[in-house]
């Protein structure tokens, strides 16, 4: 079964640094997403991406965040000037038709 | 946004027991999925089930879309079933997740 691949599985970064989380969606999927889960809390929507542009974003997704599809296969989430409260699991998801969605296994980001 | 309630919030089972997890939505959703989050935090897709019933091994799920709820059945539970079970539904671009049911299966 096709998978959404996320790298790295765990990233530790110093406060104030920039991080890039990487995702390889399923190859024929057109819709891409990032979600976040702070430890012990719900999974929350960050952003959706279609046709090389953001189609929707949540209040969490402020100017600190950006997304990019740099080469037609990868989908990245960049977090600038990381803060302690950015520590969370970040999940990438993709969908062919916005019916069924496949989530990656996540990147655990720890900001120290 | 849509509110998603899951019950029970916590569940402890003896290995081999059966259980039913429930998910209620405050409004209609286009799609509904169940996920298992293992102890390492990985989110594993279980079912895509906007309506009807599906089975996959010891797991099955039923969604009654008209009444805005879904059930996940786990039969003959095993210790590897432990973790948090989430349901999520979407309208448009955004999935709304429930707060999860934390399941612990003890040998």
Short mmCIF file of C-alpha atoms in Angstrom, two decimals:
data_model
loop_
_atom_site.label_atom_id
_atom_site.label_comp_id
_atom_site.label_asym_id
_atom_site.label_seq_id
_atom_site.Cartn_x
_atom_site.Cartn_y
_atom_site.Cartn_z
CA UNK A 1 0.00 0.00 0.00
CA UNK A 2 1.40 3.44 -0.91
CA UNK A 3 2.71 5.49 1.98
CA UNK A 4 3.37 9.09 2.86
CA UNK A 5 6.97 9.32 4.01
CA UNK A 6 8.19 11.90 6.50
CA UNK A 7 11.75 12.73 7.43
CA UNK A 8 13.31 13.02 9.88
CA UNK A 9 11.33 10.97 12.38
CA UNK A 10 12.74 13.07 15.22
CA UNK A 11 14.39 16.48 15.09
CA UNK A 12 15.89 18.40 17.97
CA UNK A 13 16.61 22.07 17.41
CA UNK A 14 17.69 25.05 19.44
CA UNK A 15 15.19 27.80 20.09
CA UNK A 16 15.45 30.49 17.44
CA UNK A 17 16.70 28.14 14.73
CA UNK A 18 14.90 27.34 11.50
CA UNK A 19 13.78 23.79 10.72
CA UNK A 20 12.50 22.16 7.58
CA UNK A 21 10.30 19.11 7.86
CA UNK A 22 10.08 16.98 4.77
CA UNK A 23 7.34 14.84 3.33
CA UNK A 24 7.03 12.71 0.22
CA UNK A 25 3.31 12.39 -0.57
CA UNK A 26 1.84 9.54 -2.57
CA UNK A 27 2.82 10.09 -6.17
CA UNK A 28 -0.59 10.56 -7.83
CA UNK A 29 -2.03 12.66 -5.01
CA UNK A 30 -2.85 16.29 -5.65
CA UNK A 31 -3.79 17.64 -2.23
CA UNK A 32 -1.27 18.04 0.56
CA UNK A 33 -1.60 18.94 4.20
CA UNK A 34 0.29 19.59 7.39
CA UNK A 35 -1.15 18.91 10.83
CA UNK A 36 0.32 19.35 14.28
CA UNK A 37 -0.19 17.56 17.58
CA UNK A 38 1.16 19.06 20.77
CA UNK A 39 1.86 16.34 23.33
CA UNK A 40 -1.35 15.06 24.88
CA UNK A 41 -3.59 17.22 22.71
CA UNK A 42 -5.68 16.87 19.58
CA UNK A 43 -4.31 16.75 16.08
CA UNK A 44 -4.79 20.23 14.61
CA UNK A 45 -4.95 21.40 11.02
CA UNK A 46 -2.20 23.75 9.88
CA UNK A 47 -2.41 24.17 6.12
CA UNK A 48 -3.63 22.64 2.89
CA UNK A 49 -1.86 22.95 -0.45
CA UNK A 50 -3.13 22.37 -3.96
CA UNK A 51 -1.94 23.35 -7.40
CA UNK A 52 1.23 24.88 -5.98
CA UNK A 53 -0.49 27.23 -3.62
CA UNK A 54 -2.01 27.31 -0.16
CA UNK A 55 -5.73 26.61 -0.36
CA UNK A 56 -6.52 27.01 3.32
CA UNK A 57 -4.63 27.71 6.53
CA UNK A 58 -5.50 27.81 10.20
CA UNK A 59 -4.87 30.57 12.72
CA UNK A 60 -1.84 28.62 13.90
CA UNK A 61 -0.19 28.95 10.49
CA UNK A 62 1.20 32.44 10.84
CA UNK A 63 4.21 34.12 9.24
CA UNK A 64 6.53 31.82 11.14
CA UNK A 65 5.45 28.95 8.90
CA UNK A 66 5.75 28.35 5.19
CA UNK A 67 5.20 25.41 2.85
CA UNK A 68 6.74 24.54 -0.44
CA UNK A 69 6.71 21.85 -3.07
CA UNK A 70 10.22 22.40 -4.34
CA UNK A 71 10.63 19.63 -6.88
CA UNK A 72 7.32 17.94 -7.69
CA UNK A 73 7.78 15.11 -5.21
CA UNK A 74 8.69 16.65 -1.86
CA UNK A 75 6.41 18.80 0.27
CA UNK A 76 8.11 20.77 3.02
CA UNK A 77 7.10 22.71 6.09
CA UNK A 78 9.53 25.40 7.20
CA UNK A 79 9.36 26.83 10.70
CA UNK A 80 11.40 29.97 11.25
CA UNK A 81 12.69 31.16 14.63
CA UNK A 82 11.44 28.11 16.49
CA UNK A 83 9.94 28.56 19.94
CA UNK A 84 9.60 26.09 22.78
CA UNK A 85 5.87 25.84 22.09
CA UNK A 86 6.54 24.63 18.56
CA UNK A 87 7.56 21.28 20.05
CA UNK A 88 5.03 18.81 18.70
CA UNK A 89 4.44 15.95 16.30
CA UNK A 90 4.00 17.23 12.77
CA UNK A 91 2.04 15.09 10.35
CA UNK A 92 1.94 15.36 6.61
CA UNK A 93 -1.04 14.01 4.69
CA UNK A 94 -2.00 13.68 1.07
CA UNK A 95 -5.13 12.88 -0.87
CA UNK A 96 -5.92 12.11 -4.49
CA UNK A 97 -9.46 13.47 -4.41
CA UNK A 98 -10.17 14.84 -0.91
CA UNK A 99 -12.09 11.74 -0.03
CA UNK A 100 -9.61 9.37 1.58
CA UNK A 101 -6.50 10.87 3.17
CA UNK A 102 -3.25 9.13 3.96
CA UNK A 103 -1.19 10.43 6.85
CA UNK A 104 2.53 10.00 7.32
CA UNK A 105 3.92 8.62 10.54
CA UNK A 106 5.03 12.05 11.71
CA UNK A 107 8.10 14.04 12.69
CA UNK A 108 8.62 14.69 16.37
CA UNK A 109 10.06 18.19 16.74
CA UNK A 110 11.70 19.06 20.03
CA UNK A 111 12.78 22.68 20.57
CA UNK A 112 15.27 23.14 23.40
CA UNK B 1 -15.56 24.28 13.25
CA UNK B 2 -16.96 20.82 13.80
CA UNK B 3 -16.78 19.35 17.28
CA UNK B 4 -15.82 15.70 17.53
CA UNK B 5 -16.50 13.82 20.74
CA UNK B 6 -15.00 10.43 21.42
CA UNK B 7 -15.95 8.00 24.14
CA UNK B 8 -14.75 6.59 26.35
CA UNK B 9 -11.70 8.80 26.87
CA UNK B 10 -9.78 5.95 28.50
CA UNK B 11 -10.21 2.21 28.35
CA UNK B 12 -8.33 -0.64 29.97
CA UNK B 13 -8.92 -4.13 28.64
CA UNK B 14 -7.74 -7.58 29.47
CA UNK B 15 -6.13 -9.25 26.49
CA UNK B 16 -8.75 -11.12 24.51
CA UNK B 17 -11.62 -8.80 25.42
CA UNK B 18 -13.77 -6.92 22.92
CA UNK B 19 -14.53 -3.21 22.92
CA UNK B 20 -16.51 -0.52 21.12
CA UNK B 21 -15.26 3.02 20.67
CA UNK B 22 -17.64 5.79 19.66
CA UNK B 23 -17.24 9.04 17.79
CA UNK B 24 -19.95 11.74 17.55
CA UNK B 25 -19.86 14.73 15.23
CA UNK B 26 -21.61 18.04 15.84
CA UNK B 27 -22.34 18.43 12.14
CA UNK B 28 -22.28 16.38 8.95
CA UNK B 29 -18.89 15.54 7.51
CA UNK B 30 -17.98 14.55 4.00
CA UNK B 31 -15.54 11.87 5.01
CA UNK B 32 -14.64 10.00 8.14
CA UNK B 33 -11.52 8.11 9.07
CA UNK B 34 -10.26 6.18 12.08
CA UNK B 35 -6.61 6.25 13.10
CA UNK B 36 -4.47 4.46 15.64
CA UNK B 37 -1.65 6.39 17.23
CA UNK B 38 0.91 3.95 18.55
CA UNK B 39 3.08 4.58 21.64
CA UNK B 40 5.78 6.12 19.42
CA UNK B 41 3.35 8.76 18.20
CA UNK B 42 2.94 7.41 14.69
CA UNK B 43 -0.50 7.88 13.16
CA UNK B 44 -1.73 4.78 11.38
CA UNK B 45 -4.68 4.86 9.01
CA UNK B 46 -7.28 2.27 9.99
CA UNK B 47 -10.45 2.95 8.05
CA UNK B 48 -11.84 5.38 5.56
CA UNK B 49 -15.55 5.01 6.31
CA UNK B 50 -17.90 7.87 5.38
CA UNK B 51 -20.83 5.45 5.71
CA UNK B 52 -21.63 1.78 6.12
CA UNK B 53 -19.52 -0.96 7.66
CA UNK B 54 -16.02 -2.20 6.93
CA UNK B 55 -13.94 -4.95 8.46
CA UNK B 56 -10.20 -5.51 8.54
CA UNK B 57 -9.17 -8.52 10.58
CA UNK B 58 -10.09 -8.02 14.22
CA UNK B 59 -11.18 -4.45 13.61
CA UNK B 60 -14.40 -3.23 12.11
CA UNK B 61 -16.07 0.14 11.84
CA UNK B 62 -19.58 1.37 11.23
CA UNK B 63 -20.64 4.90 10.35
CA UNK B 64 -24.23 6.11 10.45
CA UNK B 65 -23.82 9.36 8.56
CA UNK B 66 -27.44 10.49 9.02
CA UNK B 67 -26.99 10.35 12.79
CA UNK B 68 -23.43 11.74 12.71
CA UNK B 69 -21.66 8.98 14.57
CA UNK B 70 -19.21 6.19 13.97
CA UNK B 71 -18.20 3.11 15.95
CA UNK B 72 -14.94 1.20 15.98
CA UNK B 73 -15.05 -2.40 17.17
CA UNK B 74 -11.97 -4.19 18.41
CA UNK B 75 -12.36 -7.90 18.96
CA UNK B 76 -10.00 -10.27 20.77
CA UNK B 77 -7.78 -7.36 21.79
CA UNK B 78 -4.02 -7.77 21.91
CA UNK B 79 -1.37 -5.79 23.74
CA UNK B 80 -0.24 -4.35 20.40
CA UNK B 81 -3.66 -2.67 20.11
CA UNK B 82 -2.65 -0.27 22.89
CA UNK B 83 -2.44 3.38 21.97
CA UNK B 84 -4.79 6.21 21.18
CA UNK B 85 -7.61 5.84 18.67
CA UNK B 86 -8.74 8.96 16.84
CA UNK B 87 -11.64 9.55 14.55
CA UNK B 88 -11.62 12.52 12.21
CA UNK B 89 -14.01 13.98 9.72
CA UNK B 90 -13.56 16.62 7.12
CA UNK B 91 -15.52 19.28 5.36
CA UNK B 92 -13.61 20.85 2.52
CA UNK B 93 -9.91 21.08 3.21
CA UNK B 94 -9.77 20.50 6.90
CA UNK B 95 -9.95 17.36 9.02
CA UNK B 96 -11.37 17.77 12.50
CA UNK B 97 -9.97 15.29 14.99
CA UNK B 98 -11.52 14.03 18.17
CA UNK B 99 -9.66 14.02 21.47
CA UNK B 100 -9.11 10.29 21.19
CA UNK B 101 -9.70 7.14 23.20
CA UNK B 102 -6.62 5.93 25.04
CA UNK B 103 -6.64 2.14 25.06
CA UNK B 104 -4.44 -0.01 27.26
CA UNK B 105 -4.56 -3.76 26.76
CA UNK B 106 -3.03 -5.71 29.62
CA UNK B 107 -1.81 -9.30 29.31
#
